[in-house]
CSV table of C-alpha atoms in Angstrom, one decimal:
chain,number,residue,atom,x,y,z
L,1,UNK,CA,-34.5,-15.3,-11.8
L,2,UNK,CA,-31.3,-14.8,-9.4
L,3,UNK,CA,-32.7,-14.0,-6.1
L,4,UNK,CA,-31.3,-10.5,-4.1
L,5,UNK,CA,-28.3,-11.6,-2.4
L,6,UNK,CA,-27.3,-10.2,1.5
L,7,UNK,CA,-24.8,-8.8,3.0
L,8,UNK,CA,-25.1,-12.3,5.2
L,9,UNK,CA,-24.9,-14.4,2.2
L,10,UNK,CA,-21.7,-12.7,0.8
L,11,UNK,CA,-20.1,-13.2,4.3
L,12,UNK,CA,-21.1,-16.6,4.2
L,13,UNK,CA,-19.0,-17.3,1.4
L,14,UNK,CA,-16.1,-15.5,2.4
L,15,UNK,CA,-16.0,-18.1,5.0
L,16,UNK,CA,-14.4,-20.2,2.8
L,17,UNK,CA,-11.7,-18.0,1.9
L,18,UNK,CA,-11.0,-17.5,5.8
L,19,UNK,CA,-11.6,-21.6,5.9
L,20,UNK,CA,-8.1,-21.5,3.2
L,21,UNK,CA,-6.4,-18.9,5.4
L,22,UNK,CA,-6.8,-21.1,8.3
L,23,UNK,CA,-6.1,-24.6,5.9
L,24,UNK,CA,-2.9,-22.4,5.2
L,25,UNK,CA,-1.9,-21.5,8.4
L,26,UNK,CA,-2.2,-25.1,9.5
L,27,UNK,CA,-0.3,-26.6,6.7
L,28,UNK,CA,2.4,-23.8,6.2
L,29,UNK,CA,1.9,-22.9,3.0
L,30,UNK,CA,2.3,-18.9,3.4
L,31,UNK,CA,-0.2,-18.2,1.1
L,32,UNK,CA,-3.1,-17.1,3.7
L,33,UNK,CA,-2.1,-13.8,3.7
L,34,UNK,CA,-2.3,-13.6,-0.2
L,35,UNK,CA,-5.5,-15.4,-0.4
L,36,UNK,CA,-7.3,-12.8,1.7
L,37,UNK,CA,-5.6,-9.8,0.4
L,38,UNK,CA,-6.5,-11.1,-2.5
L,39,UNK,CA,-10.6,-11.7,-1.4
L,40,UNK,CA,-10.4,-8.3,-0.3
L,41,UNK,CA,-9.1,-6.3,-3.2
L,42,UNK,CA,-11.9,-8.1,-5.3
L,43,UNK,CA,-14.7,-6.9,-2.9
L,44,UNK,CA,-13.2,-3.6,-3.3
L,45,UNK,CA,-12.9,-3.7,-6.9
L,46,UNK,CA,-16.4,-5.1,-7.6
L,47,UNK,CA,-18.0,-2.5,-5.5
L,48,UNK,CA,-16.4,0.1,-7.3
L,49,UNK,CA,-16.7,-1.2,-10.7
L,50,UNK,CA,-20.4,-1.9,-9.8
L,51,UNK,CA,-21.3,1.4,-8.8
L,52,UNK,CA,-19.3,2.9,-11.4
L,53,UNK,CA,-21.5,0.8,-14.0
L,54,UNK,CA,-24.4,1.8,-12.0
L,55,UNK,CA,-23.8,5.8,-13.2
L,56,UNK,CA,-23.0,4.6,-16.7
L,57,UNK,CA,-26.5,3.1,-16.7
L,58,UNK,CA,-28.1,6.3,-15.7
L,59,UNK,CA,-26.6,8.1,-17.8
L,60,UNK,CA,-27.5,5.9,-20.8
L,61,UNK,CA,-25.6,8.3,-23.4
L,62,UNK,CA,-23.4,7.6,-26.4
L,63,UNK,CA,-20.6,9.3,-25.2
L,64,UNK,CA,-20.2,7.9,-22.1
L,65,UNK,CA,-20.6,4.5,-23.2
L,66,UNK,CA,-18.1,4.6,-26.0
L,67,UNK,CA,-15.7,6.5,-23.8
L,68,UNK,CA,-16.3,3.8,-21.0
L,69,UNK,CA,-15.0,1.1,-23.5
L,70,UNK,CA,-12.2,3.7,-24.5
L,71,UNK,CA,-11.0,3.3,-20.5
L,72,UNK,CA,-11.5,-0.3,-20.6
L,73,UNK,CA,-9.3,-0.5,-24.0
L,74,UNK,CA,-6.5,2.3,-22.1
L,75,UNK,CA,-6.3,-0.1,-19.2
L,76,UNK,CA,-5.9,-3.7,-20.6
L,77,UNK,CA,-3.1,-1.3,-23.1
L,78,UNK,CA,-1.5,-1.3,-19.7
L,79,UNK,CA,-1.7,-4.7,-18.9
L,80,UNK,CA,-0.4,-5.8,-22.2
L,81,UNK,CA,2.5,-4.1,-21.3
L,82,UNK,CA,2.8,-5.5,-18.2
L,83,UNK,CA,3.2,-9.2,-19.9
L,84,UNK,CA,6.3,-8.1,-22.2
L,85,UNK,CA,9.7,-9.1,-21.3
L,86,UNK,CA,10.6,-6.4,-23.4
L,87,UNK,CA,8.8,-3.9,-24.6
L,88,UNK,CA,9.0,-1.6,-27.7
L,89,UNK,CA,8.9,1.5,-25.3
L,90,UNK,CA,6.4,1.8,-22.8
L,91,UNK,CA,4.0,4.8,-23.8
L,92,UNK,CA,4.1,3.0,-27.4
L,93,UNK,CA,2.7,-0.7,-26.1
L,94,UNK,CA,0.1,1.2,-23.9
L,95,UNK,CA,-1.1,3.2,-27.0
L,96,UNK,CA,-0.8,0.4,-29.2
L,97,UNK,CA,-2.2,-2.0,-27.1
L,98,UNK,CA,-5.0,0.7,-26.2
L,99,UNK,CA,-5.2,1.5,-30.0
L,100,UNK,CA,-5.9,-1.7,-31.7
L,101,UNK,CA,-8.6,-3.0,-29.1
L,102,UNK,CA,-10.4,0.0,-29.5
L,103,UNK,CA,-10.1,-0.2,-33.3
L,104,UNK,CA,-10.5,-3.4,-33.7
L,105,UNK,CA,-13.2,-3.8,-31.0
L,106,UNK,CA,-15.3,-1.0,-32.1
L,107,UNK,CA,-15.0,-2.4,-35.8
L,108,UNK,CA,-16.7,-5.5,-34.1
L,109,UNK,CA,-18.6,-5.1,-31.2
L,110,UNK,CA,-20.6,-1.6,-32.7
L,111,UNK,CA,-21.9,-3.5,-35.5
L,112,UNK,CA,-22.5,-6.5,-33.6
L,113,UNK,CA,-24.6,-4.2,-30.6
L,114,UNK,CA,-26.5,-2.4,-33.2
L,115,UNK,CA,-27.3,-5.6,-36.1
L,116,UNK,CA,-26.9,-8.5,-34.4
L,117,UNK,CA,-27.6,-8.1,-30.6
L,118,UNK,CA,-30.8,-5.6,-31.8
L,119,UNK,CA,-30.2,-3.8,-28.3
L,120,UNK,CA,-32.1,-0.6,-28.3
L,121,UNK,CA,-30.4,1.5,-28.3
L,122,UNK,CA,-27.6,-0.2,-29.7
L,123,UNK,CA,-25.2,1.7,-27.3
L,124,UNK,CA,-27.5,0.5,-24.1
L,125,UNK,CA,-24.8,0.1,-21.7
L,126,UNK,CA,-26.0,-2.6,-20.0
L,127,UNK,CA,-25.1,-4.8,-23.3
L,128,UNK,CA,-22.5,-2.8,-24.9
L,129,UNK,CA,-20.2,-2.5,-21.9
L,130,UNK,CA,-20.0,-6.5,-20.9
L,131,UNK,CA,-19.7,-7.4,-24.6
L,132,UNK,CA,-16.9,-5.6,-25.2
L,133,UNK,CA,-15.2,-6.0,-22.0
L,134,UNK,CA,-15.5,-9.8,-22.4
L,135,UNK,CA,-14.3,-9.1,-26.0
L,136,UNK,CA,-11.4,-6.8,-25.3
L,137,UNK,CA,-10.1,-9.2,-22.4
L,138,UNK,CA,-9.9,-12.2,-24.0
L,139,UNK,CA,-8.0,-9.8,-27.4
L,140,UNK,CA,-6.1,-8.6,-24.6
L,141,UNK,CA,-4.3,-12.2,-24.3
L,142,UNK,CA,-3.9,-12.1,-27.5
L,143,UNK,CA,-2.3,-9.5,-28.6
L,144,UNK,CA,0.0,-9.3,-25.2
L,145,UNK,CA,1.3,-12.7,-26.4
L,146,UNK,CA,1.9,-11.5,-29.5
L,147,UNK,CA,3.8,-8.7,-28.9
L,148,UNK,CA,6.2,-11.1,-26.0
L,149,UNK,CA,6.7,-13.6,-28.6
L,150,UNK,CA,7.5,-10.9,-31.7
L,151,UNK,CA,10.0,-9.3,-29.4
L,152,UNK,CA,11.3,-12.7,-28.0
L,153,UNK,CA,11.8,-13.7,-31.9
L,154,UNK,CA,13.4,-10.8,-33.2
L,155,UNK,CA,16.0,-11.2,-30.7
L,156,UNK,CA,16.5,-14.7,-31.0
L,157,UNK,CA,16.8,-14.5,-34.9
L,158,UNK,CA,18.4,-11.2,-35.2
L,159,UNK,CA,21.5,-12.6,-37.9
L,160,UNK,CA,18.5,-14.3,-39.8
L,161,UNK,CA,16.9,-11.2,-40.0
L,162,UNK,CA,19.5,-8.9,-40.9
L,163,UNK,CA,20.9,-11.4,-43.3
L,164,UNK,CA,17.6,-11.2,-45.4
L,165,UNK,CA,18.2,-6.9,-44.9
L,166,UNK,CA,21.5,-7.4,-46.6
L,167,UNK,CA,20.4,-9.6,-49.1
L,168,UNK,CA,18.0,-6.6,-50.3
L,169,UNK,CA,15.1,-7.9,-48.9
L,170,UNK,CA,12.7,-5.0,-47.4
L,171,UNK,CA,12.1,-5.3,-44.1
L,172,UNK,CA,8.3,-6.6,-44.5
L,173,UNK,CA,10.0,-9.9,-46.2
L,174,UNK,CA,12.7,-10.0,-43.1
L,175,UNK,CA,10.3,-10.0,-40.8
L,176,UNK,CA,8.0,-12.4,-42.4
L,177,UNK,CA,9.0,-15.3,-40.2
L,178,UNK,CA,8.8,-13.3,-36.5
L,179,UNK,CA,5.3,-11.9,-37.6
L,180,UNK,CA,3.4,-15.0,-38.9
L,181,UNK,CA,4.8,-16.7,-35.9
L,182,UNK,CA,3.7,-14.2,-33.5
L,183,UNK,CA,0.8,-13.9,-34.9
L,184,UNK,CA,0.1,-17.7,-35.3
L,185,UNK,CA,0.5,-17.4,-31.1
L,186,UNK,CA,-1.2,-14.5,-30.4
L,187,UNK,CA,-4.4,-16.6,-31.9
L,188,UNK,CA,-3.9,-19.6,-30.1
L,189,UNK,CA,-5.8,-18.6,-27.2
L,190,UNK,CA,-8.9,-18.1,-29.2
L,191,UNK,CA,-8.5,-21.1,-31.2
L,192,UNK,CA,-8.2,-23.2,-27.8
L,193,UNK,CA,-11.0,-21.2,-26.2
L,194,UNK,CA,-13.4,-22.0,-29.4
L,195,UNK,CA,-12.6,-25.7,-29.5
L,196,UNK,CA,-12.5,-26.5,-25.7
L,197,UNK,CA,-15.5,-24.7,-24.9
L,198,UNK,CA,-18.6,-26.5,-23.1
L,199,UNK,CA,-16.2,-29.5,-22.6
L,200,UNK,CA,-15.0,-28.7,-19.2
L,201,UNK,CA,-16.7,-25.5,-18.4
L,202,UNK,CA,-20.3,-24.0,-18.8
L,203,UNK,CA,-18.9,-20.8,-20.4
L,204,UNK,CA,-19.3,-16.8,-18.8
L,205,UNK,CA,-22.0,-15.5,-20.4
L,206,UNK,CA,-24.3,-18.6,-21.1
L,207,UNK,CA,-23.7,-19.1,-17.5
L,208,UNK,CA,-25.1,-15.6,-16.6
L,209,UNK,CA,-28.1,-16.0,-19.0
L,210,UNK,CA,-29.0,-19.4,-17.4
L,211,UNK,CA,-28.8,-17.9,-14.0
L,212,UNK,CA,-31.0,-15.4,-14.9
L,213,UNK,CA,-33.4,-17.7,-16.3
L,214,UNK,CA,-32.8,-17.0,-19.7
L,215,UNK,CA,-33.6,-20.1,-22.1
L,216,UNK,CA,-30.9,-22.5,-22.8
L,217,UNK,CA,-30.1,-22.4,-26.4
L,218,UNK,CA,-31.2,-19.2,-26.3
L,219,UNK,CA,-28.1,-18.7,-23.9
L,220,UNK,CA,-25.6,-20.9,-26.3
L,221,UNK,CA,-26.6,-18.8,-29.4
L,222,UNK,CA,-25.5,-15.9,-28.0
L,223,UNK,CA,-22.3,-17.5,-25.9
L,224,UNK,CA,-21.5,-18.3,-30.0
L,225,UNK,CA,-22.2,-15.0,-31.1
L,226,UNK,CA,-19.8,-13.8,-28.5
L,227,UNK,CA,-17.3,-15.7,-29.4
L,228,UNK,CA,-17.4,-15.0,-32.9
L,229,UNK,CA,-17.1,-11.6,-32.0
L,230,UNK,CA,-13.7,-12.4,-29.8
L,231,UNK,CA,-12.1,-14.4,-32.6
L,232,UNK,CA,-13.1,-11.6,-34.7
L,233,UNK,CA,-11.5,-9.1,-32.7
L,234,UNK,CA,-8.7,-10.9,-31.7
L,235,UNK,CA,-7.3,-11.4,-35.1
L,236,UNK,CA,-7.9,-7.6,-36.0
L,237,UNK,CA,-6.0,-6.9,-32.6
L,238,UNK,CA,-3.1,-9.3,-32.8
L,239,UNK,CA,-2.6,-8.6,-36.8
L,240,UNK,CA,-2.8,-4.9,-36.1
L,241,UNK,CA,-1.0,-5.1,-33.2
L,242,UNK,CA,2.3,-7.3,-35.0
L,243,UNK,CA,2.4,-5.2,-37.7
L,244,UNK,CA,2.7,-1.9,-35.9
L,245,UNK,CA,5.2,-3.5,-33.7
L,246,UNK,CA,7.0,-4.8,-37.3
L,247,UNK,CA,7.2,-1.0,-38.1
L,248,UNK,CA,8.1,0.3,-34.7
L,249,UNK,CA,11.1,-2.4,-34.9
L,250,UNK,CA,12.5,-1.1,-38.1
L,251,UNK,CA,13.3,2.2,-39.4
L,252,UNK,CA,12.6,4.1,-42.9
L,253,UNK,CA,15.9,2.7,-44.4
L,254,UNK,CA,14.8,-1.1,-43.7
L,255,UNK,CA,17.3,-1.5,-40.4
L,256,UNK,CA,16.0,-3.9,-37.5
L,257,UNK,CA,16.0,-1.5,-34.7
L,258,UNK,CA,16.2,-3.3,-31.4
L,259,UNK,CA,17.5,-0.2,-29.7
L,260,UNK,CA,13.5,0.4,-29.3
L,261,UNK,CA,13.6,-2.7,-27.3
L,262,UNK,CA,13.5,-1.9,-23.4
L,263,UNK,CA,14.9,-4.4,-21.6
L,264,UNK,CA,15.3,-5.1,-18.2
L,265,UNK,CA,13.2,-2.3,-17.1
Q,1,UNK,CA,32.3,4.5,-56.2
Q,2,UNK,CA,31.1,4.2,-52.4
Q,3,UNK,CA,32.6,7.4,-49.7
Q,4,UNK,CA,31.8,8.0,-46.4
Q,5,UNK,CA,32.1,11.2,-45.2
Q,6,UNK,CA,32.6,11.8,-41.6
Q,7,UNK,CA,30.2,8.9,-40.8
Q,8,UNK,CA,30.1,8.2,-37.1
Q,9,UNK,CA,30.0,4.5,-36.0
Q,10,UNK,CA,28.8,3.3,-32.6
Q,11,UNK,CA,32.3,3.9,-30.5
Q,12,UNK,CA,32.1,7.4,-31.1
Q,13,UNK,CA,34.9,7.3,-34.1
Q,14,UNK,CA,34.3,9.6,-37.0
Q,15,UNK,CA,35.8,8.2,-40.1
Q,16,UNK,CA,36.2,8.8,-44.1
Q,17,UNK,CA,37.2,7.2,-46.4
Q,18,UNK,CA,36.7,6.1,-50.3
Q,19,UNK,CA,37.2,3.5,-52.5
Q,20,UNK,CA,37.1,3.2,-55.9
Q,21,UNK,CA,35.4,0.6,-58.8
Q,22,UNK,CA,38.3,-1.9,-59.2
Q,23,UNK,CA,39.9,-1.0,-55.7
Q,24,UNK,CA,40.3,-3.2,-52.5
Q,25,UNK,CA,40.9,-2.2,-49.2
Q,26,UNK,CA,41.6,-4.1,-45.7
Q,27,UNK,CA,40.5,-2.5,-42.5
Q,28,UNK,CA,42.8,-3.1,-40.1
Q,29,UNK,CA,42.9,-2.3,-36.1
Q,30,UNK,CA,42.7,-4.2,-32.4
Q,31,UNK,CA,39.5,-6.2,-31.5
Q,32,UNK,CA,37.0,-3.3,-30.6
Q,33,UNK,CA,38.4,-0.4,-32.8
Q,34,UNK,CA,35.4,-0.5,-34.8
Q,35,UNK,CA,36.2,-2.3,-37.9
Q,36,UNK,CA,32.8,-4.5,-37.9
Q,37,UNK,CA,30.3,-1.3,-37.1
Q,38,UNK,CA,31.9,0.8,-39.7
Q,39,UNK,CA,31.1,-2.2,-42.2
Q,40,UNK,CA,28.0,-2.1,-40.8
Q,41,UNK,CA,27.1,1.1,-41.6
Q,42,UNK,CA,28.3,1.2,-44.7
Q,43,UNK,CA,25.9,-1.7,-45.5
Q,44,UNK,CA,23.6,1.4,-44.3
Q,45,UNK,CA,22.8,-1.3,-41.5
Q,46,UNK,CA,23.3,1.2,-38.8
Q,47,UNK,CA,22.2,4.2,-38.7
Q,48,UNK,CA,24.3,7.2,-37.3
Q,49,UNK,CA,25.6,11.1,-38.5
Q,50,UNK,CA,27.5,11.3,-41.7
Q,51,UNK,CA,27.3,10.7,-45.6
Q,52,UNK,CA,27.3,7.6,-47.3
Q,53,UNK,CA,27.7,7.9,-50.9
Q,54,UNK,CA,27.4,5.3,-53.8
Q,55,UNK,CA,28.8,6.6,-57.4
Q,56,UNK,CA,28.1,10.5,-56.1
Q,57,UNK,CA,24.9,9.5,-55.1
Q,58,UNK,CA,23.8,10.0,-51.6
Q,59,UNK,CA,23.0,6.9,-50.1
Q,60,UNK,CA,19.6,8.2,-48.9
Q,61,UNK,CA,18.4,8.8,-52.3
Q,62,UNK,CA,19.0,4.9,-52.6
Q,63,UNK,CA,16.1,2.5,-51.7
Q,64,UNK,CA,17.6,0.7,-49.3
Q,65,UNK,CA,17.1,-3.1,-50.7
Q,66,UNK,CA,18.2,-1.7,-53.6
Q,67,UNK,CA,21.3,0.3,-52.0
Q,68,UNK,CA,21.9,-3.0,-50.0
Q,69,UNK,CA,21.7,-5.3,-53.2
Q,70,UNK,CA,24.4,-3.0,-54.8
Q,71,UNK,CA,26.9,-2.8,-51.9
Q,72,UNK,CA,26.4,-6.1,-50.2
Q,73,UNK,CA,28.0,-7.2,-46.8
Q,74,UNK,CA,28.8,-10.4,-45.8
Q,75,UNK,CA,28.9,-10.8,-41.8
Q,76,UNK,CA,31.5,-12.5,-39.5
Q,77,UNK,CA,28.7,-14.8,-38.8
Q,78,UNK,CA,26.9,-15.4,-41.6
Q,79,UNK,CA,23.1,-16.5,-40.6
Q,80,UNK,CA,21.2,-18.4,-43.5
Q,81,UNK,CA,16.9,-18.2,-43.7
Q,82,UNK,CA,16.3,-21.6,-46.0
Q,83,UNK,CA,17.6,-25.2,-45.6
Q,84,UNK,CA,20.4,-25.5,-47.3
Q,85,UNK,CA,22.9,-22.9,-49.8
Q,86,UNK,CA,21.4,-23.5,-52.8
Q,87,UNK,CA,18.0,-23.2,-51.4
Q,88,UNK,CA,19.2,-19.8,-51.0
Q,89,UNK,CA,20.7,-19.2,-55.0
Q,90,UNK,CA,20.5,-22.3,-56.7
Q,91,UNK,CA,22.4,-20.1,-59.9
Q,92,UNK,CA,25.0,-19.6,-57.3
Q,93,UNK,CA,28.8,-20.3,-58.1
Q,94,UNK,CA,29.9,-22.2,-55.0
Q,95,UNK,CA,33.0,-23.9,-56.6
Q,96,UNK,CA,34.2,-20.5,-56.9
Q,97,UNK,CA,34.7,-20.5,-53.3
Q,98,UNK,CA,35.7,-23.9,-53.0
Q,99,UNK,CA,32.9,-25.5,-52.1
Q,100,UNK,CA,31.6,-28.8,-54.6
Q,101,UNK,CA,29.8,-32.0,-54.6
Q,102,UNK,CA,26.7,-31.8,-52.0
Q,103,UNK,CA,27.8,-29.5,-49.8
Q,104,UNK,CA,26.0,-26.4,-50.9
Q,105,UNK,CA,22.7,-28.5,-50.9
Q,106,UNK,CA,23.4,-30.3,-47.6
Q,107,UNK,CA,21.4,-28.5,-44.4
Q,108,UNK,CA,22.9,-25.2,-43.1
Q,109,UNK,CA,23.5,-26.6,-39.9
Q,110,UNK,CA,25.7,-29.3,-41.1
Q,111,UNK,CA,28.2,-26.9,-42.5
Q,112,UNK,CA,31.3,-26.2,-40.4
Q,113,UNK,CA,32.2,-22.2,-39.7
Q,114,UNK,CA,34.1,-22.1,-42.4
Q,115,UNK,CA,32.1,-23.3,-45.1
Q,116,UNK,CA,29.5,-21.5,-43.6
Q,117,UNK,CA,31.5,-18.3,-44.4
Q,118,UNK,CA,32.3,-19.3,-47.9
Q,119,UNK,CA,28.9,-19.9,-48.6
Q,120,UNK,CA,27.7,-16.8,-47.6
Q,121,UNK,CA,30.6,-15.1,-49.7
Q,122,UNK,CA,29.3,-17.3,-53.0
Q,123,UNK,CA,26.0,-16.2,-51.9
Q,124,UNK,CA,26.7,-12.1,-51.8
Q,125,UNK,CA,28.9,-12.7,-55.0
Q,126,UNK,CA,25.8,-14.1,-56.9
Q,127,UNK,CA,24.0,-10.9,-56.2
Q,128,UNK,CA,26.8,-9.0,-58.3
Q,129,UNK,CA,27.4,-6.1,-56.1
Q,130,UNK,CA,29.2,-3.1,-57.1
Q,131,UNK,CA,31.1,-2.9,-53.5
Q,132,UNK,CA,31.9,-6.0,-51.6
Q,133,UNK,CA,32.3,-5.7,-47.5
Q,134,UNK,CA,33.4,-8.5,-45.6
Q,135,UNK,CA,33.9,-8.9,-42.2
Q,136,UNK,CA,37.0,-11.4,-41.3
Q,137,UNK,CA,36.3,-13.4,-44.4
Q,138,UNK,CA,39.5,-15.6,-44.1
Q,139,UNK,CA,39.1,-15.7,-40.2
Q,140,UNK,CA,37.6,-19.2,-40.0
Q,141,UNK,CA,39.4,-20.7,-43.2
Q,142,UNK,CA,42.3,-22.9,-43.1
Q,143,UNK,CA,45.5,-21.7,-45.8
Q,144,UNK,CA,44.1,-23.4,-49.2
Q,145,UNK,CA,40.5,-21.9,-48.7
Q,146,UNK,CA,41.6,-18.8,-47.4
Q,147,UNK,CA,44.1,-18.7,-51.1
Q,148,UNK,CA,40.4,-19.5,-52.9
Q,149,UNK,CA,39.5,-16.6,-51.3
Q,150,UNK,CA,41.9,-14.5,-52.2
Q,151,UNK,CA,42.1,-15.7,-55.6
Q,152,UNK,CA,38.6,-14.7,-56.0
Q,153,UNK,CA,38.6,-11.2,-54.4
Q,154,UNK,CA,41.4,-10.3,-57.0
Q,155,UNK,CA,39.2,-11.5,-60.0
Q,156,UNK,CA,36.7,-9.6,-58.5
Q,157,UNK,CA,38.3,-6.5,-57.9
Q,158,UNK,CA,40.2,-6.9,-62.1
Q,159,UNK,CA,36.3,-7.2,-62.9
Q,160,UNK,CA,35.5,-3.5,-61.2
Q,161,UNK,CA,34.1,-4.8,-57.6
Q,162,UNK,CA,34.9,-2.4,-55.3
Q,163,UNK,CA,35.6,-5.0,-52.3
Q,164,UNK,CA,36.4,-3.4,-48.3
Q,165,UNK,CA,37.4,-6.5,-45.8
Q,166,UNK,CA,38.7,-6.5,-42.6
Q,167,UNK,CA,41.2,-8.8,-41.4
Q,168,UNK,CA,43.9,-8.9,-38.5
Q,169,UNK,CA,46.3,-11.2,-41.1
Q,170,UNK,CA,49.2,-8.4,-41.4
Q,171,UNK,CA,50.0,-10.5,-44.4
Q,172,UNK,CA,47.1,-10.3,-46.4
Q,173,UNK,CA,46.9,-6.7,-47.7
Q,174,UNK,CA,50.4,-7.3,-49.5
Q,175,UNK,CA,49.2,-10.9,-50.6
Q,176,UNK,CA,46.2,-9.2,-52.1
Q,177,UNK,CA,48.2,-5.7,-52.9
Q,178,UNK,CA,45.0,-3.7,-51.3
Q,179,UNK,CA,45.4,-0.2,-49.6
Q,180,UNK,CA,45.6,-0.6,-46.2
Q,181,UNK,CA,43.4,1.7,-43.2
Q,182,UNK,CA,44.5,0.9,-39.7
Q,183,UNK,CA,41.9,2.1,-37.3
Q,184,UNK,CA,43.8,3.4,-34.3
């Protein structure tokens, strides 16, 4: 069991972070300041994300739960956006970003809550909430890449692609090439995640179990389970996500459209 | 067999114009007037206000491949998706457009500019459009391709293509005996 932690303890630890600050100042690297900004935006954020978790918890209801992951989904939409170099509109990469993790998440992770994880009930916040956050941030990766390197392509190979339009190909078969390769890259997080994990790192969630005393390979079956459920959700995301971007790129009459592309904004 | 009526291209011109099966036409006009966009669009590669028609039929009621396989455009810079020409049509006629031996089946990348551009006319040419656009097709060709060329627009054109070029050789509508549309 993790024993209560005090205020003392916490400040204890931030010593080190001051101990950087001071390593910083010393050395001139002008990243001090950053580094405790940085400390003190997470203390903030934990606090409030903790005591904003806490309510959810009391409130143990449905609704509140599944409109807790929609939030989550609506804000890493925002950070998706905020990883494109240009983006097909900014509303539409929130929305489709948002869209897709909470399609392809609750396709997933309600399932998984409910059949697999047996928690009772199957929308008990104190599960449901971690797993899919875990889940929609690593899709998050995903499908922001994605989206960055469709984009990236399409401008890149725009003769190639409107060559194949002229040639009478439909504008699925033009942009063949650009989607499997974005798609090949939005996956290539998960795939590294899956093969380099327990090699270098004891990963999130088995760590937490452990800490909490929880068996060990009770711990691993369930890190695998999680991560079943992230490639899962990841491909759902990124292939949703490349294909709507496919259609928002083109137009009824098969014409690349990169006048939806903001750039430089 | 293809009209535009009215259609407005991306400088803001409004143009109209029609050609019929069996007629050629050369676009003519300064860099910038325009020529290239209005090829574009009607390749229905752009979109923008007006009518495109294709025998009396409005483009729209077209599928696009298909509108695009009947009235096919072949770029100033022509981009290729597989390794070589042939790759591309191997049914093509490339000696038609002066290009034999290996060349068609040596890698895209290899070619110069101007066999590049010849290609991609054999290419459009195997497709059997019924209207031909191409944009600068004797730009990059020295005299004797750019006389293949020619040679093949006219037996094109005798065989009911309707074929639209632009060019800024003042010569080459009279060589070819095409209408001529300056854009102003």
């Amino acid at each position: 069991m993790t024993p209560d932690l005090t205020p003392f303890d916490i400040a204890a630890a931030s010593a080190l972070l001051f101990l950087g600050a001071g390593l910083s100042l010393v050395l001139s690297l002008h990243v001090g300041r950053g580094l405790l900004v940085a400390g003190a935006r997470m203390v903030v954020q934990l606090v409030v994300l903790a005591t904003l978790l806490g309510l959810i918890f009391a409130a143990a209801n449905v609704w509140v739960t599944l409109g807790a992951m929609a939030a989550m989904a609506v804000f890493a939409g925002f950070e998706v956006l905020a990883r494109q170099d240009a983006p097909a509109g900014r509303r539409w990469t929130v929305a489709v970003g948002a869209g897709v993790m909470i399609g392809a998440g609750w396709v997933v992770v309600l399932p998984a809550l409910a059949l697999l994880i047996e928690a009772r009930p199957w929308y008990a916040p104190q599960v449901a909430l971690p797993v899919f956050g875990m889940v929609a941030g690593s899709s998050m990766t995903g499908i922001a890449l994605a989206l960055d390197t469709f984009s990236t392509a399409i401008r890149r190979d725009v003769r190639i692609v409107e060559a194949r339009l002229l040639a009478g190909h439909t504008r699925g078969e033009a942009l063949s090439d650009p989607v499997r390769q974005a798609i090949r890259t939005g996956l290539m997080p998960t795939i590294n995640a899956m093969s380099a994990i327990g090699l270098v790192t004891i990963p999130g969630m088995m760590t937490g179990q452990i800490l909490a005393g929880a068996d060990v390979m009770q711990a691993a079956k369930y890190q695998m389970v999680l991560m079943f459920l992230i490639a899962g959700t990841s491909v759902l995301g990124v292939v949703g996500a490349v294909h709507a971007m496919a259609r928002r790129m083109t137009d009824h009459r098969h014409r690349l459209r990169l006048d939806r592309l903001r750039t430089g904004e | 067999m293809i009209a535009a009526d009215e259609v407005r291209i991306a400088t803001g011109r409004v143009v109209s114009l029609a050609v019929a099966r069996g007629e050629g036409l050369v676009l003519a006009g300064a860099s910038g007037a325009g020529k290239s966009l209005l090829l574009r669009r009607l390749a229905d590669l752009d979109p923008g206000a007006g009518r495109l028609t294709l025998d009396g039929r409005d483009c729209a009621a077209i599928s696009a491949p298909d509108y695009r396989r009947r009235v096919a455009l072949v770029p100033a810079e022509p981009a290729f998706w597989r390794p070589s020409l042939r790759d591309h049509a191997p049914d093509a006629d490339f000696e038609a457009v002066g290009l034999d031996g290996a060349r068609p089946a040596a890698p895209v990348t290899s070619l110069s500019s101007g066999e590049r551009m010849r290609g991609a006319i054999a290419l459009a040419v195997a497709r059997n459009p019924q209207v031909l656009l191409l944009d600068e097709p004797t730009g990059p060709l020295d005299p004797r391709a750019t006389g293949v060329i020619e040679a093949l627009l006219l037996r094109l054109t005798a065989a009911g293509t309707a074929v639209i070029l632009t060019s800024h050789d003042p010569e080459q509508p009279r060589r070819l005996g095409f209408r001529l549309l300056s854009l102003p």
